[in-house]
């Protein structure tokens, strides 16, 4: 009887059900792996629940009721602008292997897996976090995002933001400010709430509170030995993408309190002699957590990440010098481009400076440069970074990966050898 | 026995030129274009050329370049050897066009950039990172940003402003101040060059079997290789006259072969693999609609050239922003409408979509082209390759199969017409 009922459903519905089953299974597996890592703080639970809520229960973003959501794809979209319009930003860069497989049939072969996953999510249309978005905001930061904007634009309400390739000239900044004004107009059309000084400063207050908690957290992470596992940190930052900022701030505050208590009690998350690793390069988006998990499983301590899913977009507060609507808009344009270390900019020496700073701050002993297959902009910057790290005698490996689990064992061998190399170097 | 130096940089160009000359022995004026193209691969010429301005890519309006520079040196990739020179500088998956372009500028053999300002547009990921490589190696680079949307007023204003800034920067380097008068003269000159190019292509199409497809592509493309645009116009006019004379005085029946429209990544001298393959598979090229051809097809019309300098500049920006075929756009509507017009006009039997490995933007546009071609019952053949010659035989087999299929379709269509 059951078979008969199943057959009555259309092929498309069965395909969607298969997607849900497979996608949930992968997410459960990675959540379990994160969960099983030792020294998990109790306050991490809400963040894990958010990821479970979105990827396993297949529910929408965690937000107050009746708040429309705006899908964003890079750190250049100012969250404050969306919150000021009464909506909520949801970072939709995809990390799903299942969605990637669907996107693989739609996108050209050499497109990066992140964009393929987004196209897969759009095509299958079953993930509420994607489906419930009233608008998509895509900063044009690379060729794939450019064409993704075209793909989504034919199917959804989409705003493409032109991010100038330079950011040091006033003309470039003016252009981005104009783009933000045009974006805010679209947001007003969506929510009916016009842009105002009061709303913008209220939204800046929201993000400032989150930044305060994040800066507390970063300060705690700098401790040696580590007080929280790097993979747990990544789960926290990934959960931020799908949570209203006020809720995330609340959870973060509780986590910071617990970590402070742990430091007082001397309950650290790793031993002092663990090789301290930094990840940089292409973003690591849940559930594609194979690399951070491998590092920690192989005995490394993942102390920091310089990726756009980490603190890159949330670290710098807007510097408001002119207390007016226009002043805040300019501060937001500045905040989202000038300190940004995204390789979309032609001159991106500040990424090297940022990594140098992180090496010092986190006492890093080795760098893993993560390149998603097809992510050419990050690949270009590898050589310059390798040279700089060579001068400091800090080992670096380039790890190229895709959204599947076939390469996990090869990666394990490379990561293990790299960690041993650092240990041997120390000895 | 005379000692011949092994120089793959020169040999690649030489082989292509020899092939073109052997296929077209009776065309006297063609020799000038062959020499112009070949000179760029001559070490003596390259060391003496010392360009003031090097234009990287074809995304910058020629009107702006010629207004402030007399002899720009275009770098458009094309060479396998220069691509090899760039192996150390670029990641593995970089497209050969970008790889070859950077190899032209940074290499162990010659330095074109000593006194040059390199001018380019940030139209793709590779380009933005090439700028970074060039700057960090101490080269002077002036770049413009290309807005990805082609319709909005904001994009147009920004792009126009960028063009002015670029022209002023080049002007400061060359000592030629950017002015309205110079822009108008340049627009007139470029329009004339494009008109001559169109006339040549129309004449060559009528001349059919008298000139090979590779020779047509080389001649049309040599606009970017010639030292002087005035000289080039003079010679292409003479070449068109020569072909005109031949078609009026002699009858050469062109074989009834399938006609192909070539789209996608640019075909740049000396890498004429694709036209070579098409010819060897028994087909003819009806037209090439790559970014170089589209750029050369854009012209500011006469009435606009008599407007004020500001409105002329805006018109140039508008035409380029809406029409240019490049991966820089979210929607490549200009390229799409150009291709559709060519299909309507030329009624090709098949379309070859040439994609250089790594140029994913063309791959993204392929489904739209396929859909449109399917409606017109025109088969599309996606040909992915790079500048290496190792895949020639595999590609030849595929191309021959495509050619046979098109020939069969023509025969069936003819039979159907006779029986009906």
PDB file of C-alpha atoms in Angstrom, chain A residues 106-112 115 119 140-144 146-154 160-166 171-172 175 178-179 182 342-349 373-374 376-377 379-381 383 398 400, chain B residues 88-95 98 122-133 135-136 144-148 152 154-155 157-158 161-162 326-332 357-358 360-365 367-368 382 384:
ATOM      1  CA  UNK A 106      23.148  23.193 -14.167  1.00  0.00           C
ATOM      2  CA  UNK A 107      26.391  25.154 -13.977  1.00  0.00           C
ATOM      3  CA  UNK A 108      29.410  24.805 -16.267  1.00  0.00           C
ATOM      4  CA  UNK A 109      31.956  22.228 -15.145  1.00  0.00           C
ATOM      5  CA  UNK A 110      34.654  24.620 -13.898  1.00  0.00           C
ATOM      6  CA  UNK A 111      32.410  26.770 -11.715  1.00  0.00           C
ATOM      7  CA  UNK A 112      33.309  26.786  -8.022  1.00  0.00           C
ATOM      8  CA  UNK A 115      28.152  28.689  -6.535  1.00  0.00           C
ATOM      9  CA  UNK A 119      22.345  27.080  -7.921  1.00  0.00           C
ATOM     10  CA  UNK A 140      29.696  41.137  -7.775  1.00  0.00           C
ATOM     11  CA  UNK A 141      32.986  39.930  -6.375  1.00  0.00           C
ATOM     12  CA  UNK A 142      34.010  37.281  -8.896  1.00  0.00           C
ATOM     13  CA  UNK A 143      33.019  35.898 -12.294  1.00  0.00           C
ATOM     14  CA  UNK A 144      30.958  33.108 -10.748  1.00  0.00           C
ATOM     15  CA  UNK A 146      28.452  37.707 -11.575  1.00  0.00           C
ATOM     16  CA  UNK A 147      26.854  34.907 -13.503  1.00  0.00           C
ATOM     17  CA  UNK A 148      25.055  33.685 -10.386  1.00  0.00           C
ATOM     18  CA  UNK A 149      23.423  37.122 -10.172  1.00  0.00           C
ATOM     19  CA  UNK A 150      22.170  36.585 -13.712  1.00  0.00           C
ATOM     20  CA  UNK A 151      20.907  33.100 -12.904  1.00  0.00           C
ATOM     21  CA  UNK A 152      19.067  34.183  -9.755  1.00  0.00           C
ATOM     22  CA  UNK A 153      17.890  37.415 -11.364  1.00  0.00           C
ATOM     23  CA  UNK A 154      15.862  35.405 -13.868  1.00  0.00           C
ATOM     24  CA  UNK A 160      23.414  43.008  -7.898  1.00  0.00           C
ATOM     25  CA  UNK A 161      25.832  45.315  -6.122  1.00  0.00           C
ATOM     26  CA  UNK A 162      28.803  46.489  -8.117  1.00  0.00           C
ATOM     27  CA  UNK A 163      31.846  46.275  -5.855  1.00  0.00           C
ATOM     28  CA  UNK A 164      34.604  48.473  -7.349  1.00  0.00           C
ATOM     29  CA  UNK A 165      37.847  46.612  -7.958  1.00  0.00           C
ATOM     30  CA  UNK A 166      39.773  49.447  -6.324  1.00  0.00           C
ATOM     31  CA  UNK A 171      35.403  57.840  -7.011  1.00  0.00           C
ATOM     32  CA  UNK A 172      35.277  54.094  -6.233  1.00  0.00           C
ATOM     33  CA  UNK A 175      30.184  54.438  -6.631  1.00  0.00           C
ATOM     34  CA  UNK A 178      25.454  55.046  -4.731  1.00  0.00           C
ATOM     35  CA  UNK A 179      25.006  51.284  -5.056  1.00  0.00           C
ATOM     36  CA  UNK A 182      19.951  52.009  -4.724  1.00  0.00           C
ATOM     37  CA  UNK A 342      38.564  39.668  -0.210  1.00  0.00           C
ATOM     38  CA  UNK A 343      40.666  38.927  -3.307  1.00  0.00           C
ATOM     39  CA  UNK A 344      38.113  40.700  -5.488  1.00  0.00           C
ATOM     40  CA  UNK A 345      40.204  43.846  -5.087  1.00  0.00           C
ATOM     41  CA  UNK A 346      43.093  44.359  -7.482  1.00  0.00           C
ATOM     42  CA  UNK A 347      45.341  45.587  -4.710  1.00  0.00           C
ATOM     43  CA  UNK A 348      44.917  43.213  -1.813  1.00  0.00           C
ATOM     44  CA  UNK A 349      48.188  43.555   0.091  1.00  0.00           C
ATOM     45  CA  UNK A 373      38.205  23.998  -7.093  1.00  0.00           C
ATOM     46  CA  UNK A 374      37.550  26.800  -9.564  1.00  0.00           C
ATOM     47  CA  UNK A 376      40.675  31.325  -9.150  1.00  0.00           C
ATOM     48  CA  UNK A 377      40.944  34.599  -7.227  1.00  0.00           C
ATOM     49  CA  UNK A 379      44.493  30.677  -6.099  1.00  0.00           C
ATOM     50  CA  UNK A 380      46.157  33.773  -7.576  1.00  0.00           C
ATOM     51  CA  UNK A 381      46.978  35.119  -4.124  1.00  0.00           C
ATOM     52  CA  UNK A 383      51.986  32.672  -4.448  1.00  0.00           C
ATOM     53  CA  UNK A 398      47.730  24.586  -0.509  1.00  0.00           C
ATOM     54  CA  UNK A 400      42.445  22.079  -3.140  1.00  0.00           C
TER      55      UNK A 400
ATOM     56  CA  UNK B  88      55.185  30.452 -12.787  1.00  0.00           C
ATOM     57  CA  UNK B  89      53.093  33.568 -12.391  1.00  0.00           C
ATOM     58  CA  UNK B  90      49.575  32.220 -12.656  1.00  0.00           C
ATOM     59  CA  UNK B  91      47.581  29.383 -11.075  1.00  0.00           C
ATOM     60  CA  UNK B  92      47.040  26.143 -12.955  1.00  0.00           C
ATOM     61  CA  UNK B  93      43.439  26.857 -13.939  1.00  0.00           C
ATOM     62  CA  UNK B  94      44.063  30.299 -15.449  1.00  0.00           C
ATOM     63  CA  UNK B  95      42.690  30.632 -18.953  1.00  0.00           C
ATOM     64  CA  UNK B  98      45.225  35.679 -19.606  1.00  0.00           C
ATOM     65  CA  UNK B 122      38.891  44.893 -14.914  1.00  0.00           C
ATOM     66  CA  UNK B 123      36.497  42.641 -16.752  1.00  0.00           C
ATOM     67  CA  UNK B 124      37.252  39.232 -15.263  1.00  0.00           C
ATOM     68  CA  UNK B 125      38.836  37.558 -12.253  1.00  0.00           C
ATOM     69  CA  UNK B 126      42.053  36.871 -14.115  1.00  0.00           C
ATOM     70  CA  UNK B 127      42.324  40.450 -15.273  1.00  0.00           C
ATOM     71  CA  UNK B 128      41.982  41.869 -11.761  1.00  0.00           C
ATOM     72  CA  UNK B 129      44.724  39.599 -10.518  1.00  0.00           C
ATOM     73  CA  UNK B 130      46.967  40.249 -13.555  1.00  0.00           C
ATOM     74  CA  UNK B 131      46.813  43.936 -12.660  1.00  0.00           C
ATOM     75  CA  UNK B 132      47.964  43.056  -9.195  1.00  0.00           C
ATOM     76  CA  UNK B 133      50.868  40.951 -10.553  1.00  0.00           C
ATOM     77  CA  UNK B 135      51.818  46.379 -10.283  1.00  0.00           C
ATOM     78  CA  UNK B 136      53.760  44.338  -7.785  1.00  0.00           C
ATOM     79  CA  UNK B 144      39.197  50.965 -15.399  1.00  0.00           C
ATOM     80  CA  UNK B 145      36.461  49.143 -13.639  1.00  0.00           C
ATOM     81  CA  UNK B 146      33.658  47.732 -15.766  1.00  0.00           C
ATOM     82  CA  UNK B 147      30.242  47.823 -14.087  1.00  0.00           C
ATOM     83  CA  UNK B 148      28.606  44.422 -14.393  1.00  0.00           C
ATOM     84  CA  UNK B 152      21.489  51.428 -15.150  1.00  0.00           C
ATOM     85  CA  UNK B 154      24.553  54.720 -12.243  1.00  0.00           C
ATOM     86  CA  UNK B 155      26.685  52.242 -14.207  1.00  0.00           C
ATOM     87  CA  UNK B 157      27.850  57.552 -15.225  1.00  0.00           C
ATOM     88  CA  UNK B 158      30.497  55.610 -13.394  1.00  0.00           C
ATOM     89  CA  UNK B 161      33.834  58.953 -15.494  1.00  0.00           C
ATOM     90  CA  UNK B 162      36.251  56.030 -15.538  1.00  0.00           C
ATOM     91  CA  UNK B 326      32.635  40.219 -22.350  1.00  0.00           C
ATOM     92  CA  UNK B 327      32.479  38.101 -19.272  1.00  0.00           C
ATOM     93  CA  UNK B 328      32.262  41.389 -17.393  1.00  0.00           C
ATOM     94  CA  UNK B 329      28.486  41.497 -17.765  1.00  0.00           C
ATOM     95  CA  UNK B 330      25.778  39.830 -15.739  1.00  0.00           C
ATOM     96  CA  UNK B 331      23.617  39.545 -18.830  1.00  0.00           C
ATOM     97  CA  UNK B 332      25.468  39.577 -22.119  1.00  0.00           C
ATOM     98  CA  UNK B 357      39.737  26.302 -20.828  1.00  0.00           C
ATOM     99  CA  UNK B 358      39.007  28.425 -17.766  1.00  0.00           C
ATOM    100  CA  UNK B 360      33.686  29.955 -17.701  1.00  0.00           C
ATOM    101  CA  UNK B 361      31.756  33.103 -18.600  1.00  0.00           C
ATOM    102  CA  UNK B 362      31.296  31.832 -22.154  1.00  0.00           C
ATOM    103  CA  UNK B 363      30.204  28.476 -20.796  1.00  0.00           C
ATOM    104  CA  UNK B 364      27.502  30.212 -18.780  1.00  0.00           C
ATOM    105  CA  UNK B 365      26.139  31.814 -21.940  1.00  0.00           C
ATOM    106  CA  UNK B 367      22.630  27.326 -22.801  1.00  0.00           C
ATOM    107  CA  UNK B 368      21.000  30.555 -23.986  1.00  0.00           C
ATOM    108  CA  UNK B 382      30.997  23.192 -27.994  1.00  0.00           C
ATOM    109  CA  UNK B 384      36.822  23.389 -25.413  1.00  0.00           C
TER     110      UNK B 384
END
